[in-house]
Coordinates of C-alpha atoms (C1' of nucleotides) in Angstrom, one line a residue:
Chain A
M1 CA 0.0 0.0 0.0
A2 CA 1.2 3.4 -0.9
V3 CA 2.8 5.5 1.9
L4 CA 0.2 8.1 1.5
T5 CA -2.7 5.9 2.6
K6 CA -0.8 4.0 5.5
A7 CA 0.1 5.1 9.1
P8 CA 3.6 4.7 9.9
R9 CA 4.9 1.4 11.4
G10 CA 3.9 0.7 14.9
T11 CA 1.3 3.5 14.9
R12 CA -2.5 3.2 14.4
D13 CA -5.7 5.0 14.1
L14 CA -8.4 4.8 16.9
L15 CA -11.7 4.6 14.9
P16 CA -15.3 5.3 16.1
G17 CA -16.4 2.1 17.6
E18 CA -12.8 1.6 19.4
I19 CA -12.3 5.0 20.6
E20 CA -15.3 4.7 23.1
K21 CA -13.2 2.1 24.9
W22 CA -10.6 4.6 25.2
Q23 CA -12.9 7.1 26.4
L24 CA -14.0 4.8 29.2
V25 CA -10.2 4.0 30.2
E26 CA -9.3 7.6 30.5
K27 CA -12.6 8.5 32.4
K28 CA -11.6 5.9 34.8
A29 CA -8.2 6.9 35.4
A30 CA -9.4 10.5 35.9
E31 CA -11.9 9.1 38.5
A32 CA -9.4 7.0 40.5
C33 CA -7.1 9.8 40.5
R34 CA -9.7 12.1 42.0
L35 CA -10.4 9.7 44.8
F36 CA -6.6 9.3 45.7
G37 CA -6.1 13.0 45.5
Y38 CA -3.9 13.2 42.5
G39 CA -3.8 16.3 40.2
E40 CA -3.5 16.0 36.3
I41 CA -0.3 17.5 34.7
R42 CA 0.3 17.6 30.9
T43 CA 3.7 17.9 29.6
P44 CA 5.1 18.2 26.1
V45 CA 5.5 15.4 24.0
F46 CA 9.1 16.2 23.1
E47 CA 11.9 17.5 25.5
H48 CA 15.5 18.3 25.3
T49 CA 17.3 14.9 24.5
E50 CA 19.6 15.5 27.5
L51 CA 16.6 15.0 29.9
F52 CA 16.2 11.5 29.2
L53 CA 19.9 10.9 28.8
R54 CA 20.4 11.9 32.3
G55 CA 16.9 11.0 33.9
V56 CA 16.5 7.5 32.2
G57 CA 20.1 6.5 31.8
E58 CA 22.5 6.3 28.8
T59 CA 22.9 2.6 28.9
T60 CA 19.5 1.8 29.2
D61 CA 17.7 0.1 26.2
I62 CA 15.2 2.9 26.0
V63 CA 17.9 5.5 25.7
S64 CA 20.5 3.7 23.6
K65 CA 18.3 2.3 20.9
E66 CA 14.6 3.2 21.1
M67 CA 14.5 7.0 21.0
Y68 CA 12.9 9.1 18.4
T69 CA 15.5 11.8 18.4
F70 CA 15.6 14.7 15.9
R71 CA 17.1 18.2 15.5
D72 CA 15.0 21.2 15.0
R73 CA 15.5 24.2 12.8
G74 CA 17.2 25.9 15.7
D75 CA 19.7 22.9 15.7
R76 CA 18.4 21.6 19.1
S77 CA 18.5 18.0 19.9
L78 CA 15.0 16.9 20.8
T79 CA 13.5 13.6 21.6
L80 CA 9.7 12.4 21.4
R81 CA 9.2 11.3 25.3
P82 CA 9.9 7.6 25.7
E83 CA 8.4 7.7 29.1
N84 CA 7.0 10.5 31.3
T85 CA 8.6 10.4 34.8
A86 CA 11.9 12.3 33.8
A87 CA 9.6 14.8 32.1
V88 CA 7.3 15.1 35.2
A89 CA 10.3 15.5 37.2
R90 CA 11.5 18.3 35.0
A91 CA 8.2 20.2 35.2
V92 CA 8.1 20.1 38.9
A93 CA 11.7 21.3 39.3
E94 CA 10.9 24.1 36.4
H95 CA 7.7 25.5 38.1
R96 CA 9.2 25.0 41.7
L97 CA 6.1 22.8 42.6
Y98 CA 8.1 21.4 45.5
A99 CA 7.8 24.6 47.2
G100 CA 4.1 24.0 47.9
V101 CA 2.3 21.4 50.0
Q102 CA 3.8 18.0 50.0
P103 CA 3.3 15.2 49.0
L104 CA 3.0 16.4 45.5
K105 CA 0.7 14.0 43.8
L106 CA 0.4 14.1 39.9
Y107 CA -1.0 12.0 37.1
Y108 CA -0.8 12.1 33.4
V109 CA -2.4 10.3 30.4
G110 CA -0.8 10.5 27.0
P111 CA 1.4 9.2 24.1
M112 CA 5.0 7.9 24.6
F113 CA 7.3 6.9 21.6
R114 CA 9.8 4.1 21.4
Y115 CA 11.5 2.9 18.2
D116 CA 10.8 -1.0 18.9
R117 CA 9.8 -3.8 16.7
P118 CA 6.0 -3.9 17.1
Q119 CA 4.2 -7.1 18.2
A120 CA 1.1 -7.9 20.2
G121 CA 0.7 -5.3 22.7
R122 CA 3.6 -3.2 21.7
Y123 CA 3.5 -0.1 19.7
R124 CA 6.0 2.6 18.5
Q125 CA 3.5 5.2 19.6
F126 CA 1.7 4.0 22.6
H127 CA -0.3 5.5 25.5
Q128 CA 0.5 5.5 29.3
F129 CA -1.7 6.6 32.3
G130 CA 0.7 7.1 35.1
V131 CA 1.2 8.8 38.6
E132 CA 4.3 10.5 40.4
V133 CA 4.4 11.4 43.9
F134 CA 7.2 13.8 45.0
G135 CA 8.3 14.6 48.5
T136 CA 7.9 11.5 50.6
G137 CA 9.8 8.2 51.0
E138 CA 7.2 6.8 53.4
P139 CA 6.5 3.3 52.7
T140 CA 2.8 3.7 52.9
M141 CA 3.1 5.7 49.8
D142 CA 4.5 2.9 48.1
A143 CA 1.7 0.9 49.0
E144 CA -0.8 3.6 47.9
V145 CA 0.7 3.9 44.6
M146 CA 0.3 0.3 44.0
A147 CA -3.1 0.2 45.3
L148 CA -4.1 2.8 43.1
A149 CA -2.9 0.9 40.0
M150 CA -4.8 -2.0 41.2
F151 CA -8.0 0.1 41.9
F152 CA -7.7 1.6 38.5
F153 CA -7.6 -1.9 36.7
R154 CA -10.4 -3.1 39.0
S155 CA -12.8 -0.4 38.2
L156 CA -12.3 -1.4 34.5
G157 CA -13.4 -4.9 35.1
I158 CA -10.0 -6.5 34.7
A159 CA -9.4 -9.5 37.0
G160 CA -6.7 -11.9 37.5
L161 CA -3.8 -9.5 37.4
E162 CA -0.7 -10.2 39.3
L163 CA 1.0 -7.6 41.5
R164 CA 4.9 -8.5 41.8
V165 CA 7.0 -6.5 44.2
N166 CA 10.8 -6.5 44.6
S167 CA 13.3 -4.0 46.1
V168 CA 16.3 -3.1 44.0
G169 CA 17.8 -1.4 47.0
C170 CA 19.9 2.0 46.8
P171 CA 23.0 2.7 44.8
A172 CA 25.1 1.6 47.7
C173 CA 23.5 -1.9 48.5
R174 CA 22.6 -2.7 45.0
G175 CA 26.3 -1.8 43.7
E176 CA 27.7 -4.1 46.4
Y177 CA 25.3 -6.9 45.3
R178 CA 26.0 -6.3 41.6
Q179 CA 29.8 -6.7 42.3
A180 CA 29.3 -9.9 44.5
L181 CA 27.1 -11.3 41.9
Q182 CA 29.7 -10.7 39.0
E183 CA 32.2 -12.3 41.2
R184 CA 30.1 -15.4 41.7
L185 CA 29.3 -15.6 38.0
K186 CA 32.7 -15.1 36.8
E187 CA 34.0 -18.6 36.3
K188 CA 30.6 -19.9 35.1
A189 CA 30.1 -16.8 32.6
N190 CA 30.9 -18.9 29.8
R191 CA 27.9 -21.2 30.4
L192 CA 25.6 -18.5 29.9
C193 CA 23.5 -17.8 26.9
A194 CA 24.4 -15.0 24.2
D195 CA 22.1 -12.4 25.8
C196 CA 23.3 -13.2 29.3
T197 CA 26.8 -12.8 28.3
E198 CA 26.1 -9.3 27.4
R199 CA 23.9 -8.8 30.5
Y200 CA 27.1 -9.9 32.5
E201 CA 28.8 -6.4 31.9
K202 CA 25.7 -4.3 31.3
N203 CA 23.0 -5.5 33.7
P204 CA 24.0 -8.6 35.7
L205 CA 21.0 -8.6 37.9
R206 CA 18.9 -9.4 34.8
I207 CA 20.9 -12.6 34.3
L208 CA 18.8 -14.0 37.4
D209 CA 15.6 -13.4 35.2
C210 CA 16.7 -15.2 32.1
K211 CA 14.3 -17.8 30.9
K212 CA 17.0 -20.2 29.3
E213 CA 17.3 -23.5 31.1
K214 CA 21.1 -23.3 31.1
C215 CA 21.0 -19.9 32.7
R216 CA 18.7 -20.9 35.3
E217 CA 21.1 -23.9 36.2
V218 CA 24.1 -21.3 36.5
T219 CA 22.0 -18.9 38.7
E220 CA 20.3 -21.5 41.1
G221 CA 21.3 -21.0 44.6
L222 CA 23.0 -17.6 44.1
P223 CA 21.9 -15.1 46.8
V224 CA 19.1 -12.6 45.9
L225 CA 19.3 -8.9 46.2
T226 CA 16.3 -8.6 48.8
D227 CA 18.5 -10.8 51.1
S228 CA 21.6 -8.5 50.6
L229 CA 19.7 -5.0 51.1
C230 CA 21.2 -2.4 53.4
G231 CA 19.5 -1.8 56.8
E232 CA 17.4 1.2 55.5
C233 CA 16.3 -0.5 52.2
G234 CA 15.6 -3.8 54.1
D235 CA 13.4 -2.0 56.7
H236 CA 11.6 0.0 54.0
F237 CA 10.8 -3.0 52.0
K238 CA 9.4 -4.7 55.1
L239 CA 7.2 -1.8 55.7
V240 CA 5.9 -1.6 52.1
L241 CA 5.0 -5.2 52.2
A242 CA 3.3 -4.8 55.6
A243 CA 1.1 -1.9 54.2
L244 CA 0.3 -3.8 51.2
A245 CA -1.1 -6.6 53.4
E246 CA -2.9 -4.2 55.4
V247 CA -4.9 -2.7 52.5
G248 CA -5.6 -6.2 51.5
E249 CA -3.8 -6.2 48.1
A250 CA -2.6 -9.6 47.2
F251 CA 1.0 -9.6 45.8
A252 CA 3.9 -11.8 45.2
V253 CA 7.4 -10.7 46.1
D254 CA 9.6 -11.3 43.0
P255 CA 13.4 -11.1 43.9
R256 CA 14.1 -11.5 40.2
L257 CA 12.0 -8.4 39.3
V258 CA 14.5 -6.0 37.7
R259 CA 13.4 -2.5 36.2
G260 CA 15.0 -1.3 32.9
L261 CA 15.4 2.4 33.8
D262 CA 18.3 3.5 35.9
Y263 CA 16.4 5.7 38.2
Y264 CA 14.8 3.4 40.4
T265 CA 15.7 2.8 44.0
K266 CA 14.1 0.5 46.7
T267 CA 10.6 -0.5 45.6
A268 CA 10.1 -1.8 42.1
F269 CA 6.9 -3.4 41.0
E270 CA 5.2 -4.7 38.0
I271 CA 1.5 -5.8 37.3
I272 CA 1.2 -8.7 34.9
S273 CA -1.9 -9.9 32.9
P274 CA -1.9 -13.6 32.3
A275 CA -4.3 -13.0 29.5
L276 CA -1.9 -10.9 27.2
G277 CA 0.7 -13.1 25.5
A278 CA 4.5 -12.2 25.6
Q279 CA 3.8 -8.5 26.5
S280 CA 1.9 -9.2 29.7
S281 CA 3.4 -6.4 31.8
I282 CA 0.5 -4.0 31.9
C283 CA 1.8 -1.5 34.5
G284 CA 5.4 -1.1 35.9
G285 CA 6.7 1.4 38.5
G286 CA 8.8 2.1 41.4
R287 CA 10.4 4.4 43.8
Y288 CA 13.0 6.9 42.4
D289 CA 14.7 8.6 45.4
N290 CA 17.5 10.2 43.3
L291 CA 16.0 11.2 40.3
M292 CA 15.0 14.7 41.2
E293 CA 18.5 15.5 42.5
E294 CA 20.0 13.9 39.5
L295 CA 18.2 16.3 37.2
G296 CA 19.4 19.6 39.2
G297 CA 16.5 19.9 41.3
P298 CA 16.4 19.6 45.2
A299 CA 17.0 16.3 46.7
M300 CA 13.5 14.9 47.1
P301 CA 12.3 11.3 46.9
G302 CA 9.7 9.9 44.6
I303 CA 7.6 7.1 43.4
G304 CA 5.3 6.4 40.7
F305 CA 4.0 3.9 37.9
A306 CA 3.3 4.0 34.3
A307 CA 0.3 1.7 32.9
G308 CA 0.1 1.0 29.1
L309 CA -3.2 1.6 27.9
E310 CA -3.0 -0.4 24.7
R311 CA -2.4 -3.6 27.0
T312 CA -5.0 -2.3 29.4
V313 CA -7.7 -2.1 26.6
L314 CA -6.4 -5.6 25.5
A315 CA -6.9 -6.9 29.0
M316 CA -10.5 -5.6 29.1
E317 CA -11.3 -7.0 25.7
A318 CA -10.0 -10.4 26.9
A319 CA -12.3 -9.9 30.0
G320 CA -15.1 -9.1 28.0
A321 CA -15.4 -5.8 29.9
F322 CA -16.8 -3.5 27.2
A323 CA -20.6 -3.0 26.6
E324 CA -22.0 -2.3 23.1
P325 CA -21.5 1.5 22.6
P326 CA -24.6 3.5 22.4
G327 CA -26.1 4.7 19.1
L328 CA -25.4 8.3 18.1
M329 CA -28.8 8.9 17.0
D330 CA -32.0 9.1 19.1
V331 CA -34.1 10.5 16.4
F332 CA -34.2 10.3 12.8
V333 CA -36.2 12.8 10.5
A334 CA -37.3 11.5 7.3
T335 CA -39.2 13.1 4.5
A336 CA -42.0 11.6 2.6
G337 CA -43.3 12.7 -0.9
A338 CA -42.5 16.3 -2.0
V339 CA -41.4 17.5 1.5
G340 CA -38.0 19.2 1.1
Q341 CA -35.0 18.3 3.2
E342 CA -34.7 22.0 4.4
K343 CA -37.9 21.3 6.3
A344 CA -36.2 18.4 7.8
L345 CA -33.2 20.4 8.7
G346 CA -35.1 22.9 10.4
I347 CA -36.8 20.5 12.6
V348 CA -33.6 18.4 13.4
M349 CA -31.9 21.6 14.5
N350 CA -34.9 22.4 16.9
L351 CA -34.8 18.9 18.4
R352 CA -30.9 19.2 18.7
S353 CA -31.4 22.5 20.6
A354 CA -33.9 20.7 23.0
G355 CA -31.2 18.1 23.9
I356 CA -32.2 15.5 21.4
A357 CA -29.5 13.7 19.2
A358 CA -31.3 14.1 15.7
D359 CA -30.2 13.6 12.3
K360 CA -31.7 13.5 8.8
D361 CA -30.9 12.2 5.2
Y362 CA -28.2 13.8 3.2
M363 CA -28.0 11.2 0.4
E364 CA -31.3 11.9 -1.6
R365 CA -32.5 8.6 -0.4
S366 CA -36.2 7.4 -0.8
L367 CA -38.2 7.2 2.3
K368 CA -37.8 3.3 2.3
A369 CA -34.0 3.9 2.0
Q370 CA -34.1 6.7 4.7
L371 CA -35.8 4.3 7.3
K372 CA -33.2 1.7 6.3
Y373 CA -30.5 3.9 7.0
A374 CA -31.8 5.1 10.3
D375 CA -32.3 1.6 11.4
K376 CA -28.7 0.7 10.7
K377 CA -27.6 3.9 12.6
G378 CA -29.7 2.7 15.6
A379 CA -32.5 5.5 15.8
R380 CA -34.9 4.7 18.1
L381 CA -37.5 7.1 16.9
I382 CA -38.5 8.3 13.4
V383 CA -40.1 11.4 12.7
I384 CA -41.8 11.3 9.2
L385 CA -42.7 14.5 7.5
G386 CA -45.6 13.9 5.2
E387 CA -47.3 16.3 2.9
E388 CA -50.6 15.9 4.0
E389 CA -49.8 15.9 7.9
L390 CA -47.7 19.0 7.5
Q391 CA -50.5 20.7 6.0
V392 CA -52.4 20.5 9.5
G393 CA -49.2 21.1 11.2
A394 CA -48.6 17.6 12.2
V395 CA -46.0 14.9 11.6
T396 CA -45.6 11.0 12.2
V397 CA -43.7 9.6 14.8
R398 CA -42.6 6.0 14.3
D399 CA -41.2 3.8 17.3
M400 CA -38.6 1.6 15.7
G401 CA -38.6 -0.9 18.4
A402 CA -42.2 -1.4 18.9
G403 CA -43.1 -0.8 15.2
R404 CA -45.9 1.4 16.2
Q405 CA -46.7 5.0 14.9
E406 CA -48.6 8.0 15.9
T407 CA -49.7 11.5 14.6
V408 CA -48.3 14.3 16.7
R409 CA -48.7 18.1 16.5
L410 CA -45.4 19.7 15.2
A411 CA -45.7 22.1 18.1
D412 CA -45.6 19.4 20.6
L413 CA -43.0 17.2 18.8
A414 CA -39.6 18.0 21.1
G415 CA -41.5 17.4 24.3
Y416 CA -43.3 14.3 23.0
L417 CA -40.2 12.7 21.6
A418 CA -38.3 13.5 24.8
V419 CA -40.9 11.6 27.0
L420 CA -40.7 8.7 24.8
L421 CA -37.1 8.6 24.9
K422 CA -37.0 8.8 28.6
E423 CA -39.4 5.9 29.0
E424 CA -37.1 3.8 26.8
R425 CA -34.1 4.5 28.8
Chain B
rG1 C1' 18.8 -5.6 16.0
rU2 C1' 17.4 -11.5 15.6
rG3 C1' 13.8 -15.5 14.0
rG4 C1' 9.3 -17.6 11.9
rG5 C1' 4.3 -17.1 9.6
rU6 C1' 1.2 -14.2 6.3
rG7 C1' 0.0 -10.5 1.9
rU8 C1' -6.2 -11.9 -3.5
rA9 C1' -12.7 -7.3 -3.0
rG10 C1' -14.1 -2.5 2.7
rC11 C1' -14.0 -7.4 6.1
rU12 C1' -13.3 -12.8 6.4
rC13 C1' -11.3 -16.3 2.8
rA14 C1' -11.5 -19.9 -1.6
rG15 C1' -8.4 -20.1 -6.2
rG16 C1' -4.8 -29.2 -6.8
rU17 C1' 0.3 -30.4 -10.5
rG18 C1' 1.3 -22.4 -14.0
rG19 C1' -3.3 -22.1 -19.2
rU20 C1' -8.9 -17.8 -21.5
rU21 C1' -13.2 -12.5 -19.0
rA22 C1' -10.0 -14.0 -10.7
rG23 C1' -14.7 -16.3 -7.1
rA24 C1' -17.7 -16.8 -2.4
rG25 C1' -19.8 -15.0 2.3
rC26 C1' -20.5 -10.4 4.9
rA27 C1' -20.7 -5.2 4.1
rC28 C1' -22.3 -1.2 0.6
rC29 C1' -26.1 0.7 -3.2
rA30 C1' -30.7 -0.1 -5.9
rG31 C1' -35.0 -2.7 -7.0
rA32 C1' -39.6 -6.3 -5.5
rU33 C1' -45.8 -0.8 -8.8
rU34 C1' -47.6 5.4 -5.9
rG35 C1' -45.4 7.5 1.5
rU36 C1' -42.7 2.9 5.9
rG37 C1' -36.9 -0.2 8.7
rG38 C1' -35.5 -5.5 10.3
rC39 C1' -36.7 -11.2 7.2
rU40 C1' -36.6 -12.9 2.2
rC41 C1' -35.7 -12.6 -3.2
rU42 C1' -33.5 -10.1 -7.4
rG43 C1' -29.7 -7.1 -9.5
rG44 C1' -25.5 -3.8 -9.3
rG45 C1' -20.8 -1.2 -8.1
rG46 C1' -16.2 -2.7 -6.5
rG47 C1' -9.6 -6.4 -7.2
rC48 C1' -2.0 -2.4 -10.5
rC49 C1' -3.8 -10.9 -6.9
rG50 C1' 1.4 -6.0 -1.4
rU51 C1' 5.6 -3.8 -4.7
rG52 C1' 9.8 -4.7 -8.0
rG53 C1' 12.7 -7.9 -10.6
rG54 C1' 13.2 -13.0 -12.9
rU55 C1' 11.9 -18.1 -15.2
rU56 C1' 8.0 -19.3 -19.1
rC57 C1' 4.8 -19.0 -25.2
rG58 C1' 2.0 -17.8 -20.6
rA59 C1' 2.5 -16.1 -13.4
rG60 C1' -2.7 -14.9 -8.3
rU61 C1' 0.1 -19.8 -8.8
rC62 C1' 7.2 -20.9 -9.5
rC63 C1' 12.0 -18.2 -8.0
rC64 C1' 14.7 -13.6 -5.9
rA65 C1' 14.5 -9.0 -3.4
rU66 C1' 11.9 -5.5 -1.0
rC67 C1' 7.9 -3.6 1.9
rA68 C1' 3.9 -4.2 5.2
rU69 C1' 1.6 -6.9 8.8
rC70 C1' 1.3 -10.7 12.7
rC71 C1' 3.8 -13.8 16.4
rA72 C1' 8.2 -14.6 19.2
rC73 C1' 13.3 -13.1 21.2
rC74 C1' 15.3 -8.8 23.1
rC75 C1' 13.3 -4.9 26.0
rC76 C1' 9.3 -3.0 28.1
rA77 C1' 3.9 -0.2 29.1

RNA sequence: GUGGGUGUAGCUCAGGUGGUUAGAGCACCAGAUUGUGGCUCUGGGGGCCGUGGGUUCGAGUCCCAUCAUCCACCCCA
């Protein structure tokens, strides 16, 4: 297909019939955030490239091979945001939002961009609903953020999700553990798979998460990070888990869970939907206590998550959580005989002004074809403008469901229809 | 970046071993006697057979390349 009639790879159009699902998801996100006390923030879809290099980390996959980076006409290097935490932190620093009351609780919904190979549940332009909290390192906030994510999914009718929690420690204890791990793996490194050989240098923690049988054998019996946390990180982790238990949120501790972004500290979590296939991670998040300072803002702890909305919609579809979208037409105004369409337009406009979703024919159709069209569009009532009735100031109103029709005075039409429509609901 | 599957009508798909004008169902439009939907019947519009090369007298069909798409790896939401 020609490029002119094809959306770019990894992007897609949301068409009528599909978009209603997204409207519902966005509405539920806003509702949940209102209940939890989060205010909405909207940041630009592109930022200075430097922000993501610093914020996300230069060695991460996202930064090193997945960014949409370009130069503008002023020769600035800009990047379509691959995630939004760094950008929200930037906005908080820029507008000195930290000077207000804390904790600062924010949420966002919007498109993100990563140059990835598309597959089920993965796109180059995808959408995230996320929250970010700044100003507190208190463990119950970690639990609240996770509870908010679960609350959101539950409100959409998605069940069977798994919440996996881990602690990746702080730079100090994670660094020590990382070194110890490399030591322990040193001699066995040649027995690892090709991917893990690369991970050995870049991100050895990930080797523990490899699915390959031979790597599993190599890593069996090795100590896990959660057993090697420093005092502060360990205590924090315990308190987070206790708070989660207190709110009654089911979870599994997964010591192998590693996040791909550099800024995470302490709590890391992920929500999995078993209904989704390979890309089953529907939400990921964690604490980032050093990010704000790293970006040049004040030292200030933070925590948040990002939920993938494409995957959320897929999970809802798998759960059969969508109702039929309502029709866009309450009333169709048809013309019979020699009655002109301008007459119909006048009546349609009156009905619309009265709050009734009304429409008419624009295709020069016969009466029969007009009814057929109205039926297909889901019109509940038809107003038929006939020459003879109009002469005495009346029209015919036909109830499509019941198949009945009545003659109504034109002056009473809007009120009459409103009553009928109300009854049917 | 790597691997595998698939590209024929708007959609879902047929089109043994290459052989005239490429089919079906659904959808769309019209009609079945004057101004009445759904069901049924009849008719109609629609296809550079993804694209470009090649083999051949002849390619939707075989070969190569390319693009797209799907799935998986990687990574992540």
